[in-house]
Amino acid sequence: EEPQSAPAATSTAGQQVVQSPSGTAAGPTCTLTQFGGTKFDLKTATVGFSQSEKEANPFRIAETKSIKDEAAKLGITNLKVTNAQSQFSKQITDVQQLIAQGVRLLVIAPLNSDGWEPVLQQAAAKKIPIITVDRKINAKACSDYLTFIGSDFYEQGKRAADRMIDALASKGKVAILLGAPGNNVTTERTNGFKDRIKEKAPGITISFEQTGEFAREKGQQVTEQLIQSNPDINGIYAENDEMALGAVTALKGAGKEAGDIKIVSVDGTRSAVQGIADGWLHAVIESNPRFGPLAFETAQKFLDGQPIPDKVIISDRDYDTGNAKDSLGEAY
Amino acid sequence: MAELTQQRAGRVAVLKPRVFAWVQDYGVYAAVLALLLFNVLFTPHFLDASNFRTQLVQVTPIVIVSLGMALVIGTQGIDLSVGSVMALAAAVVVLYLGYGWLPALVVAVLGGAVAGAVGGALVAYVGVQPIVATLALLVGVRGLANVLVPQLVEFRNPGLIALGSSSVGGIPVIVLIAAALTLIVLFVVRRTTFGRQVVAIGGNRQASELSGLPVKRVLLTVYVISGLLAALAGVLATARLQASDPTSLGMFIELSAITAVVVGGTPLTGGRIRVLSTVMGALLMQLLAATLIKHNLPQSWTQMVQAVIILAAVYATRERGTR
Amino acid sequence: MNREQASRVLQQHGALMVLGVLVIVGSLAFDSFAKPENAASVVVSSSFLAIIAIGMTFVIISGGIDLSVGSLFVLGGVLAAYGSQYGALVALLLPLAVCGVVGLLQGLVIARTGMAPFIVTLAGLLGVRGLMLAISDEGATTYLVKDRAFATLGQGEVLGLSYPVHVTIALALVAMVLLQRTGFGQNVYAIGGNEQAAALMGVPVRRTKVYVYVMSALLAGLAGALNAARLSSGVTILGIGLELDAIAAVVIGGTLLTGGAGGITGTVAGVLLLGVIQSLINQVGSLTSAFQQVVSGVFLALVVVAQRLLSKAQRLT
Amino acid sequence: MEAADAGPAGPAGPEPVLEAKGITKAFPGVLALDDVSLALRPGEVHALVGENGAGKSTLIKVFTGVYQPDGGELRYRGGPAAFGTPLDAQRAGISTIYQEVNLVPMMSIARNLLLGREPRGRFGVIDAAAMYGEAGRVLAGYGVETDVRRPLRTLGVGAQQMVALARAVSVDARVVIMDEPTSSLEPREVETLFGVIRRLRDTGIAVLYVSHRLDELYQVCDRVSVLRDGRLAHTGPLAGLERLKLISLMLGRDLTEVRAEGLTRFSRAHTRLNGEPVVEARGLTRRHVLEGVNVSVRPGEVVGLGGLLGAGRTETAKAIVGALPLDGGQVLVAGRPLRGGSTTAAIRAGVSLLPEDRKAEGIIPTLSVRENIALAALPSLGRAGVVSDTKVDRVVEIFMRRLRIKAASPHQLVSELSGGNQQKVLLARWLAVRPKVLLLDEPTRGIDVGAKAEVQALIDELAGEGLGVLLISSDLEELVEGADRILVLREGAVIGELSGDEVTEERIMATIAEQADG
Ligand SMILES: Nc1ncnc2c1ncn2[C@@H]1O[C@H](COP(=O)(O)OP(=O)(O)OP(=O)(O)O)[C@@H](O)[C@H]1O
Ligand SMILES: Nc1ncnc2c1ncn2[C@@H]1O[C@H](COP(=O)(O)OP(=O)(O)OP(=O)(O)O)[C@@H](O)[C@H]1O
Ligand SMILES: [Mg+2]
Ligand SMILES: [Mg+2]
């Protein structure tokens, strides 16, 4: 059987778009001299990329692939990739060992925002610029690290809430399938969603929130329990697509029809966009993982002496019934 | 007179341990009943038939894995690799789905047997301690599963989907499979030479060797069976999910399975296997998880309550042992 | 140590030999492997696991097992970070106190009821993680280490190695003396070797067991606190599966899981072995995550097989 | 010698130091002790005898705090006493050698000997050098000369027993309890032990001595108490009590009946058999352990293996059944070579071994009597791998009756049986596979007189039926009476063969001594 969700990151379709284009941003910026580094040639330098989770879900696969592809495209031959297998301690060690291997530029997809002290110290001592992608590091831009490229998870939660409010016409009962506990992404997507609901639609109650640990099977199991004990639920907010798709399987198994319960989720994987087309999902907020081009472009600009903003927020799309079919090719 | 009280004292002393032994033997059943009662009283819609179906369907993989685990624990071993073997089976089954779901299932289960055989060979022939041998497999086999199928793959094979979602007489097929496997394992443990040899080896390996039991072969077989069952559980879970997810399928299931076995009163020191109680142990843990989810407790509370219930259940069924 | 003793130590420790071989091969294969910087990163990152594994060694020699250490490690870190707002002393003592109490409870339950340590500490694993989530708002709050003095404990360096490494070395030395040269150590071996006999020989079985679990919990809490100092924050997503790493390190180090035999040197070698394997995989730097796992699984299997064969060969002569 | 004067004390002896009054102790299904009273006086050696399962070990465990009595009172040094743990009893001055060697096999000999009393150096840390020195000195006094740094498990059972003995005696004790201390000792070592016991008695220590070897009792004991089925059957001075009378008290049968049956049950004359050997071992060699041992057993023949502790008798037996990896040599069964290293193959060919160490190598403690008996014969007790319960029940019933195994039911856990009955269960396990050759390593160790005679009669009977038997026994009398032919071993090599009229205790001892001198 053909895999139904092969990544399509090689095409330029679905390329990241910067929300606040570099240079024109109002926020603080950073130049090579401010940072205190020296110019070097990206092509011949050793570059390190530290991935946080296994390349096993579409997001991580697309992310790593995008970095590797872009490096290959630019002729960077010495790219070292490590994978922390979701263990934070390992990621710290990984990056330290990358530094020991003499990398001149670090691209990090952090597993966690806090706890980077030892790495930052070492990198700063050697003046190695760090670009963090998809999650932030809580530290000082331009001295501890160079810049952050990624989405705004809190904003994603808010936008998901907007979609849910639309779908339920501002009233009803909603369940949340939380991500893994303790994860920044979980926290921010939850807070954004809840804050927005409270602010805009007090008629919607959040009557259930349980973790599905970002996994499809767990999403299915929790949803099965949920619709047994809360048959009156109107909407499900899943903090990633996998859990949403698990919820869909559960609803199908329980004899529900597409659209009976409105599901909104975040990520924008191909299966989820297909789910919208099939009518099972209501909307998906995109979180774009293709960081390669933007990351290396930013690095090159920095090395060329141009000012770099302290954060580069990309603009994520929404998928809904209106655009799902046409956007299928751009989903990852 | 003195003689009489003396006798009575003797009789009471003889009787007391019996009561204790009864609690030890049937404690899990009582705990399951208590939890059922709680839910009937306090959980809305608990008595729906579909609810029972949900609980049974969800517990199926753990039950099947626990059956193999019980055999391994009976030999004083432990098998940490079961979750990864499930993942491997999930990967293999979609790779071979092109040849039809049944051949794919057979290949996947064989793959599980091979993984089990590697662990069993390390334990039986090289003499590596079970926990490390299977720990190496836990790491490596999941990696292998991910190499084979790097990310979740959805499939539309009607046969496999039907395996996961159809019912016979209102009872889901996978539940029937688990029930049948339970009976088979029960028969093997109680009535076959192999079953007796398994517990004898767990009870005293040296003595078993001197008694001419094929110790190494039995050990190998036990791990192969555990691998087989885990793989089957992996295929069934995959069929139910309608997608193969080698990354997260079966994560930490080894701990659930071990808990089910021990809560059921099988000592980790080996030499004894209680099959039905193991199934009850799995049911207890499933009901507990369902109860906590249905009552929407936060994760922190869920874990703390689980800890307490596990302790209480094992306390009731405890057997003096070192591990 | 004279040459004869040295050769005996090598002979008794398969793990140490495998470690030596790996280090040599790694240095020849990769230029940057033997660089002091890389070696330091292996040693520093191993030190936390080593502290936990030292406690685990006592537990396993006594015939038990402690699955709660991963959870205690993360709880210790969160408590230390939380406590650091009241000063370095609180930051250090709070996690030790709480983890010590958890260890005490586990030890008492195991010693008094005869319940299997595997299960009691599995419950500990769940319960302690639940507790950690409860005090960190389901993991959403990361306390930052405010106290500079406490942060220095994790980040300061002497002789090119950070403090946690020195702490680990000191603890390992103390643990060796404790195990080999005190009545407590002898009791631990005796209980693990034959609990019934130990009781008949007058060993205070229960008390010794309680001590062992308290020790393991304290060390896990300490490792968590030091780690929090190093990271300057009480990260909540740490420690999952850490207990398995610790057990693997101890067993690779030649300690019998059935109890009664083993030692600290082996454990330290086992911890370093795990660190070196990771480092070698990173040196290659182009394996996908899935292949990395396959490689570490195979490595682990090879190491235990090699260690097993070496110790077998040694026993025959 | 003042204490010795009070030695064979009558009822008017000194105040008891340790006393049981009306002790009752029940286990599920059995009343192990029923209203037992017993008084131990300082400076006496008090024998405690009874059949297997009579309750001797249980009484001892009540004395030492292992078990709490269900009824009755313990008195120690004039006041009521209740020991919660063996440690309490030990601290109070009651030191014990238990029936099963209870030491820690993986720890070194020295650490076992001195556990809890290690010599301390600076900072209260154990002084290893002093510890090894002291351990070596102490053990030398008991005839054990060995590297005390080695793990205890490298010692033979007998030597382990000496370590346990040395350990128990070297603490400051007022009462020393010995549960079958000689069952795995050589005559030479038994003498050493008796010397120790007499020395203890002379210093006013009370000794409670349990043994099934009646001659020993007459050598060292002053008084005797007899337990029968958990009740006290007799207590009084030993001198003047006829041996047969003592046996009749233990068995609860008529004196005349016992007298009629006689004492040993070996009845066959020593014969020379000339048939083809059913099993033949050639040049068994293993470095440091065995050096070219040749043994052969013919059908219907009982071949004895003699020698001192550590002579390699156990190793020879293990090598024959393939339980010991060999550097050289071959085993032939009925002329066909046996695959080495596989006990399964040996058993299938009809060669079985009753191992020496019952606890470690014999019983499966988690299984019932029934399952323990059926274990080795399982493949033949069913079809297609499915066990036939009726067949098992029949076999189990036959052997429980034939060997008079005392158990509450076949479903009782074997670990709950008395030592002697466990031994019978193991014998039953081996007889159930119908071997052609049975290797018996200390088959009557720890078995009471009645059972011992039964086992001996059984050996006779089996040999009569054409079974070949290899008999290893430290009891020279048993060896001489039972064996048709005796091979004497020393340091892993056969140093002499005695047959026909040569089979006497004197000749065995002489053979060993001769070689030692030469
Ligand atoms: N832990 C136990 N559980 C159940 N029954 C027991 C237990 N210990 C002993 N018994 C029973 O109590 C009775 C007395 O056993 P005990 O060991 O005291 O006999 P003994 O006189 O020492 O015999 P032997 O000479 O064979 O050593 C036996 O019937 C035995 O089966
Ligand atoms: N008195 C002793 N001192 C030191 N070591 C001993 C002593 N007795 C036995 N050993 C050790 O125990 C080992 C095994 O002895 P083992 O008991 O198997 O021999 P055996 O001939 O079968 O004697 P038995 O069956 O009477 O115990 C010997 O090789 C020897 O190293
Ligand atoms: Mg006894
Ligand atoms: Mg012997």
XYZ file of N, CA and C in Angstrom, chain B residues 70-76 188-190 192-205 208 213 218-219 222 266-267 269-275, chain D residues 364-368 371 375 378:
138
model
N 3.434 -12.588 31.364
C 3.242 -13.482 32.514
C 4.126 -14.720 32.373
N 4.197 -15.251 31.160
C 5.046 -16.424 30.944
C 6.507 -16.078 31.227
N 6.937 -14.926 30.691
C 8.333 -14.533 30.889
C 8.611 -14.332 32.373
N 7.707 -13.647 33.051
C 7.916 -13.393 34.472
C 7.912 -14.713 35.250
N 7.119 -15.670 34.773
C 7.108 -16.986 35.408
C 8.481 -17.640 35.426
N 9.321 -17.324 34.430
C 10.668 -17.903 34.397
C 11.648 -17.031 35.155
N 11.149 -16.078 35.908
C 11.971 -15.126 36.648
C 12.638 -14.133 35.701
N -2.048 -23.876 28.271
C -0.616 -24.176 28.206
C -0.004 -24.200 29.603
N -0.369 -23.200 30.396
C 0.232 -23.118 31.726
C -0.242 -24.265 32.617
N -1.533 -24.550 32.552
C -2.063 -25.532 33.493
C -1.841 -26.964 33.065
N 0.041 -28.315 30.104
C 1.074 -28.895 29.242
C 2.406 -29.053 29.973
N 3.195 -29.944 29.447
C 4.546 -30.152 29.955
C 5.314 -28.842 29.925
N 5.174 -28.150 28.789
C 5.873 -26.890 28.629
C 5.534 -25.919 29.761
N 4.242 -25.807 30.062
C 3.812 -24.884 31.101
C 4.448 -25.195 32.447
N 4.502 -26.487 32.758
C 5.102 -26.872 34.047
C 6.593 -26.585 34.050
N 7.199 -26.801 32.889
C 8.635 -26.562 32.814
C 8.939 -25.079 33.003
N 8.064 -24.235 32.456
C 8.265 -22.793 32.605
C 8.299 -22.405 34.080
N 7.306 -22.847 34.842
C 7.287 -22.448 36.255
C 8.406 -23.120 37.040
N 8.761 -24.334 36.642
C 9.844 -25.011 37.358
C 11.152 -24.241 37.175
N 11.398 -23.791 35.969
C 12.626 -23.047 35.699
C 12.637 -21.739 36.486
N 11.461 -21.105 36.547
C 11.378 -19.881 37.330
C 11.583 -20.148 38.809
N 11.143 -21.319 39.256
C 11.241 -21.645 40.680
C 12.662 -21.982 41.098
N 13.376 -22.720 40.268
C 14.754 -23.085 40.593
C 15.424 -23.570 39.318
N 16.183 -22.673 38.724
C 16.756 -22.984 37.423
C 17.776 -24.117 37.505
N 16.132 -27.377 37.869
C 15.489 -27.764 36.614
C 16.507 -28.329 35.639
N 15.425 -30.831 32.420
C 14.515 -29.998 31.620
C 15.343 -29.262 30.561
N 13.376 -23.941 26.604
C 12.139 -23.398 27.178
C 12.232 -21.881 27.310
N 13.379 -21.407 27.802
C 13.541 -19.956 27.953
C 13.397 -19.258 26.606
N 9.836 -19.166 25.507
C 9.016 -18.211 26.251
C 9.166 -16.800 25.678
N 0.975 -12.566 40.277
C 2.119 -13.370 39.861
C 3.376 -12.699 40.399
N 4.172 -13.421 41.185
C 5.351 -12.772 41.765
C 6.438 -12.564 40.719
N 9.385 -12.843 41.226
C 10.470 -13.777 41.517
C 10.313 -15.076 40.744
N 9.250 -15.194 39.983
C 9.086 -16.365 39.127
C 8.546 -17.580 39.862
N 8.379 -18.643 39.087
C 7.953 -19.893 39.695
C 6.466 -20.053 39.837
N 5.702 -19.077 39.363
C 4.271 -19.150 39.504
C 3.645 -18.266 38.441
N 2.563 -18.731 37.818
C 1.904 -17.901 36.808
C 0.412 -17.947 37.049
N -0.209 -16.780 37.102
C -1.665 -16.748 37.276
C -2.255 -16.025 36.069
N -2.859 -16.790 35.193
C -3.279 -16.251 33.899
C -4.532 -15.382 34.024
N 12.024 -27.453 43.772
C 11.508 -26.221 43.176
C 10.551 -25.656 44.227
N 10.997 -24.691 45.010
C 10.243 -24.314 46.209
C 8.847 -23.769 45.917
N 8.655 -23.215 44.721
C 7.355 -22.591 44.446
C 6.316 -23.613 44.001
N 6.725 -24.851 43.796
C 5.781 -25.857 43.299
C 5.389 -26.828 44.404
N 4.297 -27.534 44.151
C 3.783 -28.471 45.146
C 4.593 -29.756 45.136
N 3.916 -31.663 41.902
C 4.617 -31.201 40.712
C 6.114 -31.438 40.799
N 8.061 -33.736 37.971
C 8.810 -32.843 37.080
C 9.648 -33.535 36.005
N 7.730 -35.722 33.416
C 6.608 -35.110 32.687
C 6.461 -35.565 31.234
